[in-house]
Coordinates of C-alpha atoms and ligand atoms in Angstrom, one line a residue:
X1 CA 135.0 137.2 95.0
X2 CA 131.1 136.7 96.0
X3 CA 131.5 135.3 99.7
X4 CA 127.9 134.1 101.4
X5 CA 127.3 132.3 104.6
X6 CA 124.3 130.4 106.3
X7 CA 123.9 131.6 110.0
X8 CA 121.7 129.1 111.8
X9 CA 121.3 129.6 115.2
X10 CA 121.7 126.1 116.7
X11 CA 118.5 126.3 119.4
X12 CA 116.2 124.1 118.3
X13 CA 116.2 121.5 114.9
X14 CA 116.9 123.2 111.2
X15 CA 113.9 123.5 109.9
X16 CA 113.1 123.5 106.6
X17 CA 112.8 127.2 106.0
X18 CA 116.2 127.3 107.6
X19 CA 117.8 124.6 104.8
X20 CA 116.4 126.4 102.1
X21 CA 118.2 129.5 103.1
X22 CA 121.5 127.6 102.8
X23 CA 121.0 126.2 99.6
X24 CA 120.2 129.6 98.3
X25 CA 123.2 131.3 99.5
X26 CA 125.3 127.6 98.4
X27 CA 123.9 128.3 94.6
X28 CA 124.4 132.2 94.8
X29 CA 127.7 131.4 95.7
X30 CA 128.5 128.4 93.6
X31 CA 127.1 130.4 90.4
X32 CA 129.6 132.7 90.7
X33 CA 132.8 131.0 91.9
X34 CA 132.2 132.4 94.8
X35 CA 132.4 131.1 98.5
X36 CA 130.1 129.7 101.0
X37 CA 130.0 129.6 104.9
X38 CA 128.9 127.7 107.5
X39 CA 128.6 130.2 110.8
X40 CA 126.9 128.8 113.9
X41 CA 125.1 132.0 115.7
X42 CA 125.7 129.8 119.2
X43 CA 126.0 133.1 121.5
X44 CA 122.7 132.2 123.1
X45 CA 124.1 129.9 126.1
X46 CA 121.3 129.1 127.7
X47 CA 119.3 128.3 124.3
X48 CA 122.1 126.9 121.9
X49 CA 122.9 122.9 122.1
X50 CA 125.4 120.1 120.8
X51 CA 122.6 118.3 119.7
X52 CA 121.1 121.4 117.7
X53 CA 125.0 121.7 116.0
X54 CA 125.0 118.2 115.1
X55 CA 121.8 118.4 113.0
X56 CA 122.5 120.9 111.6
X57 CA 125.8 119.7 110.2
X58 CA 123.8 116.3 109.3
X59 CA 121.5 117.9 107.5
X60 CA 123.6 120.0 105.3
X61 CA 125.9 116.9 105.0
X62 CA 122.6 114.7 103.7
X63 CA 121.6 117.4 101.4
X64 CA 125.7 117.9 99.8
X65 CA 125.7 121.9 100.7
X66 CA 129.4 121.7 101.7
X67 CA 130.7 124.6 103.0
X68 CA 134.0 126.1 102.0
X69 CA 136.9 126.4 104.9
X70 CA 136.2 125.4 109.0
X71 CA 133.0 126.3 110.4
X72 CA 132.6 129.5 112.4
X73 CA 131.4 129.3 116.2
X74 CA 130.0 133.1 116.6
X75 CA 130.6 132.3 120.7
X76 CA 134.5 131.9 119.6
X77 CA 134.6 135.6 118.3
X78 CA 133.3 137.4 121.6
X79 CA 136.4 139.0 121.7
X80 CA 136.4 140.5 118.6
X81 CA 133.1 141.9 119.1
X82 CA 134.0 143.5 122.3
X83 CA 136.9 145.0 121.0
X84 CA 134.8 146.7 117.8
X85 CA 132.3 147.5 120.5
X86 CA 135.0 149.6 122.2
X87 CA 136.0 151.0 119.0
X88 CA 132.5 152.3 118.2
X89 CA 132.6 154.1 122.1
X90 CA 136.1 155.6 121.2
X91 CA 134.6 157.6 117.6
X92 CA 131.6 158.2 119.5
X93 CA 129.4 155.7 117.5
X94 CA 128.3 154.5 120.6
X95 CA 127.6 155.2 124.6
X96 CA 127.2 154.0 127.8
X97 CA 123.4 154.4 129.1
X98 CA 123.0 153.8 133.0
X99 CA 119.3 153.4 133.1
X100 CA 118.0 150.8 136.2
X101 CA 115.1 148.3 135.0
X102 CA 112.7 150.3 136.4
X103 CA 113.6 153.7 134.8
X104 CA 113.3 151.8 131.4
X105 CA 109.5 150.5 132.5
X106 CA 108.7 153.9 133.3
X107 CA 109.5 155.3 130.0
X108 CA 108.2 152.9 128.3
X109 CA 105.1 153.4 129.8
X110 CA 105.2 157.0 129.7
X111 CA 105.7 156.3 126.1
X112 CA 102.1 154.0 126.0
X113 CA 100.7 156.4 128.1
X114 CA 100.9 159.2 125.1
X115 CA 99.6 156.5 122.6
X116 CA 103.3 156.1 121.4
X117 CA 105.0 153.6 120.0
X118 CA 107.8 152.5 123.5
X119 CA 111.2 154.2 122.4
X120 CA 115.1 154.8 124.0
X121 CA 114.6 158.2 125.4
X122 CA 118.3 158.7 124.6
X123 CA 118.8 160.2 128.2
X124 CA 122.5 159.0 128.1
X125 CA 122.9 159.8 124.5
X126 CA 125.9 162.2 124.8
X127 CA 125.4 165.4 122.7
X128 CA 127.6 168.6 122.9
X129 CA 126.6 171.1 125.0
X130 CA 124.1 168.4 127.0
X131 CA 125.1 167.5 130.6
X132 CA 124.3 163.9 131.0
X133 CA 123.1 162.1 135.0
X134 CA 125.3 161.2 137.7
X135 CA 126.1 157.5 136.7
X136 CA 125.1 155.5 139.7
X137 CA 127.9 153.5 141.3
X138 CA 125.3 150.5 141.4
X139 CA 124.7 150.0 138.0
X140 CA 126.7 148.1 135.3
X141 CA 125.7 149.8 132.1
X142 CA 124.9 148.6 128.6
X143 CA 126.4 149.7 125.4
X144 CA 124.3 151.6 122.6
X145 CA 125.0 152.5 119.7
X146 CA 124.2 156.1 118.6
X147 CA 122.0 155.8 116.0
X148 CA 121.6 158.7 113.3
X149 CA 119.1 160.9 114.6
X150 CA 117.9 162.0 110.8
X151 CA 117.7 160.6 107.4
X152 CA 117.1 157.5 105.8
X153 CA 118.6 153.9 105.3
X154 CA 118.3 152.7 101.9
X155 CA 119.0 149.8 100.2
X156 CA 118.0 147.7 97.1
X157 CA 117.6 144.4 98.5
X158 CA 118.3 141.2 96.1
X159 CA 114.5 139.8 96.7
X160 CA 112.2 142.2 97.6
X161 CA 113.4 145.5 95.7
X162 CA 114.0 149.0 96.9
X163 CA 113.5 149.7 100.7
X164 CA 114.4 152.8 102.5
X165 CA 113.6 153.3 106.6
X166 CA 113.8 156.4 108.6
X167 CA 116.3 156.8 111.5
X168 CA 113.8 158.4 113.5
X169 CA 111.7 154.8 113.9
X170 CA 114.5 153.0 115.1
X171 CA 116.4 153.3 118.4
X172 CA 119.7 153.5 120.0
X173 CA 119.9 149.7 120.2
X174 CA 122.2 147.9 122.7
X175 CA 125.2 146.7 121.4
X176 CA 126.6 145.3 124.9
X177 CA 125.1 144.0 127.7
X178 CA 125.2 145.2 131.2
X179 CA 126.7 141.6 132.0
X180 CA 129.2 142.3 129.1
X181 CA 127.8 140.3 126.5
X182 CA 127.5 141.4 122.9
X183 CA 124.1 141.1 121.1
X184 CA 123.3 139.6 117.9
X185 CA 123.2 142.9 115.4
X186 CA 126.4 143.7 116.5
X187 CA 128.0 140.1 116.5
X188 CA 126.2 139.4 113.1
X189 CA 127.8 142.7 111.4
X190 CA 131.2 142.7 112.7
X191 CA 131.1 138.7 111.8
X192 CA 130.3 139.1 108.4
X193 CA 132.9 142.2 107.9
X194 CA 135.5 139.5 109.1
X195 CA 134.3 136.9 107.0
X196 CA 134.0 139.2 104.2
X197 CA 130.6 138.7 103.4
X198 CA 129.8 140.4 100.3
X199 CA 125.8 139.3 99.8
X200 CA 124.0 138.2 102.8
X201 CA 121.0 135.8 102.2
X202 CA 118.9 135.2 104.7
X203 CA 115.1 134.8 105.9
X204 CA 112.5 137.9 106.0
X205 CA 112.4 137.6 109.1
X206 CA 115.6 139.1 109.6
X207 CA 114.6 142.5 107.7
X208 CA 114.0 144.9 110.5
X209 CA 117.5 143.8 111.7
X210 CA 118.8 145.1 108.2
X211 CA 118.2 148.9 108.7
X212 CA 120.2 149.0 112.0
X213 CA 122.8 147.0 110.9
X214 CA 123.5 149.2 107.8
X215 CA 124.2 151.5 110.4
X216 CA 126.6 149.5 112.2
X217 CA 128.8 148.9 109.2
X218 CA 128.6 152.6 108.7
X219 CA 130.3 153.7 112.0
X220 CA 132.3 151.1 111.6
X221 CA 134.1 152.1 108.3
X222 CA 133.0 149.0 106.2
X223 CA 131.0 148.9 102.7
X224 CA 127.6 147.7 103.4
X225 CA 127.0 143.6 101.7
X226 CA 124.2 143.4 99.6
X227 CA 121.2 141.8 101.1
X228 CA 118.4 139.4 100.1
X229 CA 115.8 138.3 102.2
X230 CA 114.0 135.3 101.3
X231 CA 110.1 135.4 101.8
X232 CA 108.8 132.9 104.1
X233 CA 107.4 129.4 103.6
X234 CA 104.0 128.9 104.5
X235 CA 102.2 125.5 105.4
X236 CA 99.3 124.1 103.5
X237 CA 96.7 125.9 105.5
X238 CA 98.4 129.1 104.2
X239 CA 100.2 129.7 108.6
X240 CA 104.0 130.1 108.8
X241 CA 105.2 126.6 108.3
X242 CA 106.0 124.8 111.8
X243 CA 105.7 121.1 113.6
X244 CA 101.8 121.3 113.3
X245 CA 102.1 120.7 109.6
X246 CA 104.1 117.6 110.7
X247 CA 107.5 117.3 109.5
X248 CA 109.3 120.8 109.6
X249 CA 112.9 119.6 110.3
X250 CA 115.3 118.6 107.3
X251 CA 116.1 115.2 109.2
X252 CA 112.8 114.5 110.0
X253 CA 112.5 113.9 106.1
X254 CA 115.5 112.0 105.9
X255 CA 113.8 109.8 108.3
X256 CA 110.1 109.5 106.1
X257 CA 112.5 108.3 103.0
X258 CA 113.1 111.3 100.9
X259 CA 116.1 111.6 98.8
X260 CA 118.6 114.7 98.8
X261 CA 118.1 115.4 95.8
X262 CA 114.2 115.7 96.0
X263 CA 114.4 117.7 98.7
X264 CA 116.8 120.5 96.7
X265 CA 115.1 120.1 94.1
X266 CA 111.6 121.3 96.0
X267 CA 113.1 123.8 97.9
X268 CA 115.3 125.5 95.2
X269 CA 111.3 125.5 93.4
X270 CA 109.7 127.0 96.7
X271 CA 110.4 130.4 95.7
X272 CA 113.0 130.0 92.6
X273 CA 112.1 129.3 89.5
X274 CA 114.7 128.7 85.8
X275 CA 111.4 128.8 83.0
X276 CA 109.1 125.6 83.5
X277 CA 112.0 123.1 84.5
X278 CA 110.4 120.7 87.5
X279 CA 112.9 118.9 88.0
X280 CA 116.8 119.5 88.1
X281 CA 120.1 118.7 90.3
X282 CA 121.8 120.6 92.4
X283 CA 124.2 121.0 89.9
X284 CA 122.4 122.2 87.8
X285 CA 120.4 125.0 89.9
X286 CA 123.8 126.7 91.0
X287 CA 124.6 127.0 87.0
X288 CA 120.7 128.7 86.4
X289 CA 120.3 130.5 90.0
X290 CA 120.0 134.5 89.8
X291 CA 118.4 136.4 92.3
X292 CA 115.8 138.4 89.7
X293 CA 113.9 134.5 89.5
X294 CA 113.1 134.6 92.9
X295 CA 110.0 135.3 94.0
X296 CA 109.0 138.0 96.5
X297 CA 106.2 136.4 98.2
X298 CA 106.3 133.7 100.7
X299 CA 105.8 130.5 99.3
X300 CA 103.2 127.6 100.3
X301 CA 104.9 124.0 101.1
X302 CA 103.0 121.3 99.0
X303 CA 103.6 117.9 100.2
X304 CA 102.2 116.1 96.9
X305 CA 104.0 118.4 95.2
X306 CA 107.5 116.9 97.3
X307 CA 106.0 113.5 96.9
X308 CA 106.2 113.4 93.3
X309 CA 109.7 114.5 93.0
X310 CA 110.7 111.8 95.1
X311 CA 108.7 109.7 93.3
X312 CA 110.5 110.9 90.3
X313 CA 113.9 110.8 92.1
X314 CA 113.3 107.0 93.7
X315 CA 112.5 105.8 89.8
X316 CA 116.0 106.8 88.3
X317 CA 117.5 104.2 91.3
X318 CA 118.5 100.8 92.0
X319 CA 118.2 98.6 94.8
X320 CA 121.7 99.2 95.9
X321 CA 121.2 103.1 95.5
X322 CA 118.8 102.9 98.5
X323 CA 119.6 100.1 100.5
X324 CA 122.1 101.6 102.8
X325 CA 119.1 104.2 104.0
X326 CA 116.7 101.9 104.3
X327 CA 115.5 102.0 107.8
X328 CA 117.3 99.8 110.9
X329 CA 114.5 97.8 112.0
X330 CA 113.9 96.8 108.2
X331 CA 117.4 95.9 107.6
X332 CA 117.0 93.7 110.8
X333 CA 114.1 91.5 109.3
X334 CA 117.0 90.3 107.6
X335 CA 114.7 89.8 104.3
X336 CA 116.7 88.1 101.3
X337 CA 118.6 91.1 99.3
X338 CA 118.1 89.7 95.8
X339 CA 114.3 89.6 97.0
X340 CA 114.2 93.2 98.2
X341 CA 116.0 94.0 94.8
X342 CA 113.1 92.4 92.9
X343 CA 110.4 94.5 94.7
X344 CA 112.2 97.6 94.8
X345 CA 112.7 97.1 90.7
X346 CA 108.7 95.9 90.6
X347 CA 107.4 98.7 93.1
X348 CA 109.4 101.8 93.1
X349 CA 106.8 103.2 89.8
X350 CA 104.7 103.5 93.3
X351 CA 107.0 104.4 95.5
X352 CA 106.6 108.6 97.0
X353 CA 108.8 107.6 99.5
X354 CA 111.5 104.6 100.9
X355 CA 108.9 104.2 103.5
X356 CA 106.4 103.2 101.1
X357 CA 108.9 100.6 99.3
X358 CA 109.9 99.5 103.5
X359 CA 105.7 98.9 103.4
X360 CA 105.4 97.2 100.3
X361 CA 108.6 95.0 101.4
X362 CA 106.9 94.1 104.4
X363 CA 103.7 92.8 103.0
X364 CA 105.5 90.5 100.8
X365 CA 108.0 89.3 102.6
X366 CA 106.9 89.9 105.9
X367 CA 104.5 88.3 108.4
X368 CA 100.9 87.9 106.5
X369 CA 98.6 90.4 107.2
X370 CA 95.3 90.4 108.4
X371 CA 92.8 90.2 105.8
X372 CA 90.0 92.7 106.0
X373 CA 86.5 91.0 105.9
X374 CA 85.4 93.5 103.2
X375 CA 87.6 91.8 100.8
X376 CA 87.1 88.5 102.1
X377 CA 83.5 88.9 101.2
X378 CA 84.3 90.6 98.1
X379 CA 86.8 88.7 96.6
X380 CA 86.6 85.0 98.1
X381 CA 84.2 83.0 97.3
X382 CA 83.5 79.4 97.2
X383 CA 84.4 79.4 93.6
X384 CA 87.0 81.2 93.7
X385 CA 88.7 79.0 96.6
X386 CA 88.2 76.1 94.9
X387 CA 90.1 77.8 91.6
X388 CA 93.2 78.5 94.0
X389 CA 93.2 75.2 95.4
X390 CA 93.4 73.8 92.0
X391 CA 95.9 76.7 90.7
X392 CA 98.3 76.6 93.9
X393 CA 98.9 72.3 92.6
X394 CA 99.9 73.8 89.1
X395 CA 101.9 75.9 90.8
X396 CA 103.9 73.1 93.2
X397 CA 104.8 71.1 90.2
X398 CA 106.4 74.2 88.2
X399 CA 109.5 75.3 89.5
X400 CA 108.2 78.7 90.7
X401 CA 109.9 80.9 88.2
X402 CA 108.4 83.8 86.7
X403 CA 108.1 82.1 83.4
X404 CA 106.7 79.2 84.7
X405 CA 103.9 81.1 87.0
X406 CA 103.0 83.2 84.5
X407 CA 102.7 80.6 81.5
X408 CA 100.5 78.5 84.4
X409 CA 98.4 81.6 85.3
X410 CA 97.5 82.1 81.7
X411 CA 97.2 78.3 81.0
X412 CA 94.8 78.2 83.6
X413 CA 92.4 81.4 83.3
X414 CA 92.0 80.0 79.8
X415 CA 91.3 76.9 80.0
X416 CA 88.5 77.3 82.7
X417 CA 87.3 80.4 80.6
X418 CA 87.9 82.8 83.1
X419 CA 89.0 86.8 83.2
X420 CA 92.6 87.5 84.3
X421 CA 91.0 90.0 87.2
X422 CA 88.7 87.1 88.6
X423 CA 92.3 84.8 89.7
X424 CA 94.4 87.7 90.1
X425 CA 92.5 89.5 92.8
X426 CA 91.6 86.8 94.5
X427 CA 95.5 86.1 95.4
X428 CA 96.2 89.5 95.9
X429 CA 94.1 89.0 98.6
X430 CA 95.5 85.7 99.9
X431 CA 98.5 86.5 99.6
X432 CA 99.0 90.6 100.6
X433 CA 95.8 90.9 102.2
X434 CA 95.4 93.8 99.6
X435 CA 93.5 93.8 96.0
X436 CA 96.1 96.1 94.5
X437 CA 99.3 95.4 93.6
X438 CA 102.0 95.1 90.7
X439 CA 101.9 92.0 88.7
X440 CA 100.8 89.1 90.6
X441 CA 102.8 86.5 88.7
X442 CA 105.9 88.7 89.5
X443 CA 105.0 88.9 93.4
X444 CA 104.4 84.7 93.4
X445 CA 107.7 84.3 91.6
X446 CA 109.3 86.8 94.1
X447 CA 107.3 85.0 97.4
X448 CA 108.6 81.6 96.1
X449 CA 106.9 77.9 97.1
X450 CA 107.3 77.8 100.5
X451 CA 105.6 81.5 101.4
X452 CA 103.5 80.7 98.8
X453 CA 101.9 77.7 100.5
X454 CA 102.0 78.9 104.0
X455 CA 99.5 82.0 102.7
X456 CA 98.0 79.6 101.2
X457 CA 97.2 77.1 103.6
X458 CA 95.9 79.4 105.8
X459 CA 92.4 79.5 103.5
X460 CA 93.0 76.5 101.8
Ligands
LIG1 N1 121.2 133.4 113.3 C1 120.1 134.0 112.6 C2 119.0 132.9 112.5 O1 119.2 131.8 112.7 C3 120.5 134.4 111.2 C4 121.3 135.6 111.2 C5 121.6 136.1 109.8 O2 121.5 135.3 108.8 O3 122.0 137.3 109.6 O4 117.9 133.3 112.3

């Protein structure tokens, strides 16, 4: 059975690197009846939060990437990794190295000095026939691991192909603290043996990690997982993808007005592709996903790219899709539902985001706008006033529905031989303080008579 797991550490917000990570592993798993994880990396006291937990588990919530069985604290299994840690000491997988602060400056300089790259010097490494120091009696030591000294550490990794690293560039890493603490390699290998992981997908940043761990599950007795490291996403400007492009956490888009399924359906896209198909559900990704369609290369986050899939996304809804995420001091304007039904059905063509349709809401229901002079000049006229004056009476003795503007508004343009454009912008203007808008007959009907004259009245 394929098992996978998404790992976040909860110190900061989940970005949206992060999210797409966990929907790769959810449709890795989901494609072949598999299992998928939710494991919290929250050893990091002084850098893990509540807060950071909760958005995570919002965000995965909002985007449907359920997990199967309880979520996994990492912090919880501290135990566990002490006890394997002892194990590794007892077969001699690992040591105890004594070395003060400064002794470990020293060598690191001495290692600078000589133009090297900084390196364990392995002077506690136990080897037979080598008489190790005096341990101090001051010192708490730290735990390494005994890393082969020779030979190489191969694997065929799910993304980016056939990698192989030399022992001799990596070190005898700590696996313990002096303070007793375990470290992340060895909390994230004996974790996943628990949980057994059988592919672990995770971010490329993560792939030096991958050589030494390999190694860990080795002294440990334990098959290595398979591994797939997923190439980073880049902003616009072609820099690793962070707050300066603006939003970078999965909630923040919640917030701008995107819909789950646009955003899973741009990030499966940012680096996964299934022939030319744009636009697909979640559902359908975890029946197409396989790992030889994803791409090796990091991947550039396009925000009109995102916009139009929303765009796409918001058009397949109806008013009461959307309107429990519409935003708090929206719903509090307490506009007329069957209104904002109307609008939402006349706008949402235009619509890249719920924010936009919020916006659009506003300007016709909400208090009129200031006009800009530029359109004032361009648009109204004494002419044309005098045409609206005459238009808005038609108007009071109909009964305001859209039949009844729209018979008027055509009634009227003819009869004083007129173009539809030289009316209809002109109360685009009155009316949204904007020349471009949706139907205008549908947007009177939707204003009715009394907001009608009030906008009115004010040029009237
Ligand atoms: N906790 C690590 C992170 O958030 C991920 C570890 C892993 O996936 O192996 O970057």
């Amino acid at each position: 059975m394929i098992k996978t797991r998404f790992a976040p550490s909860p110190t900061g917000y989940l970005h949206i690197g992060g999210i797409r990570t966990a929907l790769f592993n959810y449709a890795f798993a989901k494609k072949n009846q598999g299992e998928f994880y939710l494991r919290i990396e929250d050893t990091d006291e002084a850098r893990s939060n509540q807060e950071a937990v909760d958005k995570i588990l919002q965000g995965m919530d909002w985007l449907n990437l359920n997990h199967d069985g309880e979520i996994i604290y990492q912090s919880e299994n501290k135990d566990r990794h002490k006890e394997v840690i002892q194990d590794l000491l007892k077969n001699g997988s690992a040591y105890e190295c004594y070395c003060s602060k400064e002794e470990l400056d020293e060598m690191r300089l001495a290692y600078e000095h000589k133009g090297l790259k900084p390196k364990y010097d392995g002077r506690w490494r136990p080897e037979t026939g080598k008489t190790l120091p005096t341990k101090p009696a001051d010192i708490q030591p730290v735990i390494r691991f005994k890393n082969p000294p020779t030979g190489f550490i191969k694997w065929d990794d799910l993304v980016k192909g056939s990698i192989s690293v030399s022992n001799e560039e990596l070190d005898d890493l700590i696996l313990q603290r002096s303070d007793g603490t375990p470290t992340y390699n060895l909390s994230v290998v004996v974790d996943d043996i628990d949980m057994g992981i059988t592919h672990v997908i995770r971010g490329d940043d993560h792939i030096n990690n991958t050589p030494r761990q390999i190694n860990i599950y080795k002294a440990c007795g334990f098959d290595v997982p398979q591994f797939a490291h997923l190439s980073m996403i880049l902003g616009e400007d072609g820099q690793k993808l962070s707050k300066r492009h603006g939003a970078a956490s999965v909630t923040d888009y919640m917030d701008l007005g995107y819909l789950p399924e646009s955003i899973n359906n741009y990030l499966a896209r940012l680096g996964w592709s299934h022939g030319d198909a744009e636009i697909f559900s979640l559902e359908q990704m975890c029946q197409w996903f396989s790992f030889d369609k994803v791409t090796s290369s990091a991947s550039q986050f396009d925000l009109k790219k995102l916009n139009w899939i929303n765009n796409h996304y918001i058009k397949t809804k109806n008013y009461d899709d959307i309107k429990t995420v519409l935003a708090s001091k929206f719903i509090a304007n307490d506009f007329d539902e069957s209104k904002l039904q109307l609008i939402f059905e006349l706008y949402k063509d235009r619509c890249h985001t719920l924010r936009d349709f919020e916006q659009h809401a506003e300007t016709i229901l909400g208090e009129s706008r200031q006009i800009d002079e530029d359109l004032k000049i361009k648009y109204l006229n004494q002419d044309t006033l005098q045409h609206l004056k005459s238009l808005s009476i038609e108007f009071n003795n109909s009964d305001f529905s859209i039949g009844a503007i729209e018979s008027t508004l055509k009634n009227f343009v003819k009869n004083r031989e007129l173009k539809f454009p030289q009316i209809a912008m002109p109360l685009r203007v009155v009316l949204l303080g904007t020349d471009q808008s949706p139907s205008i007959g549908h947007i009177i009907a939707i204003i009715g008579k009394a907001l009608f004259n009030k906008r009115m009245d004010r040029f009237l």
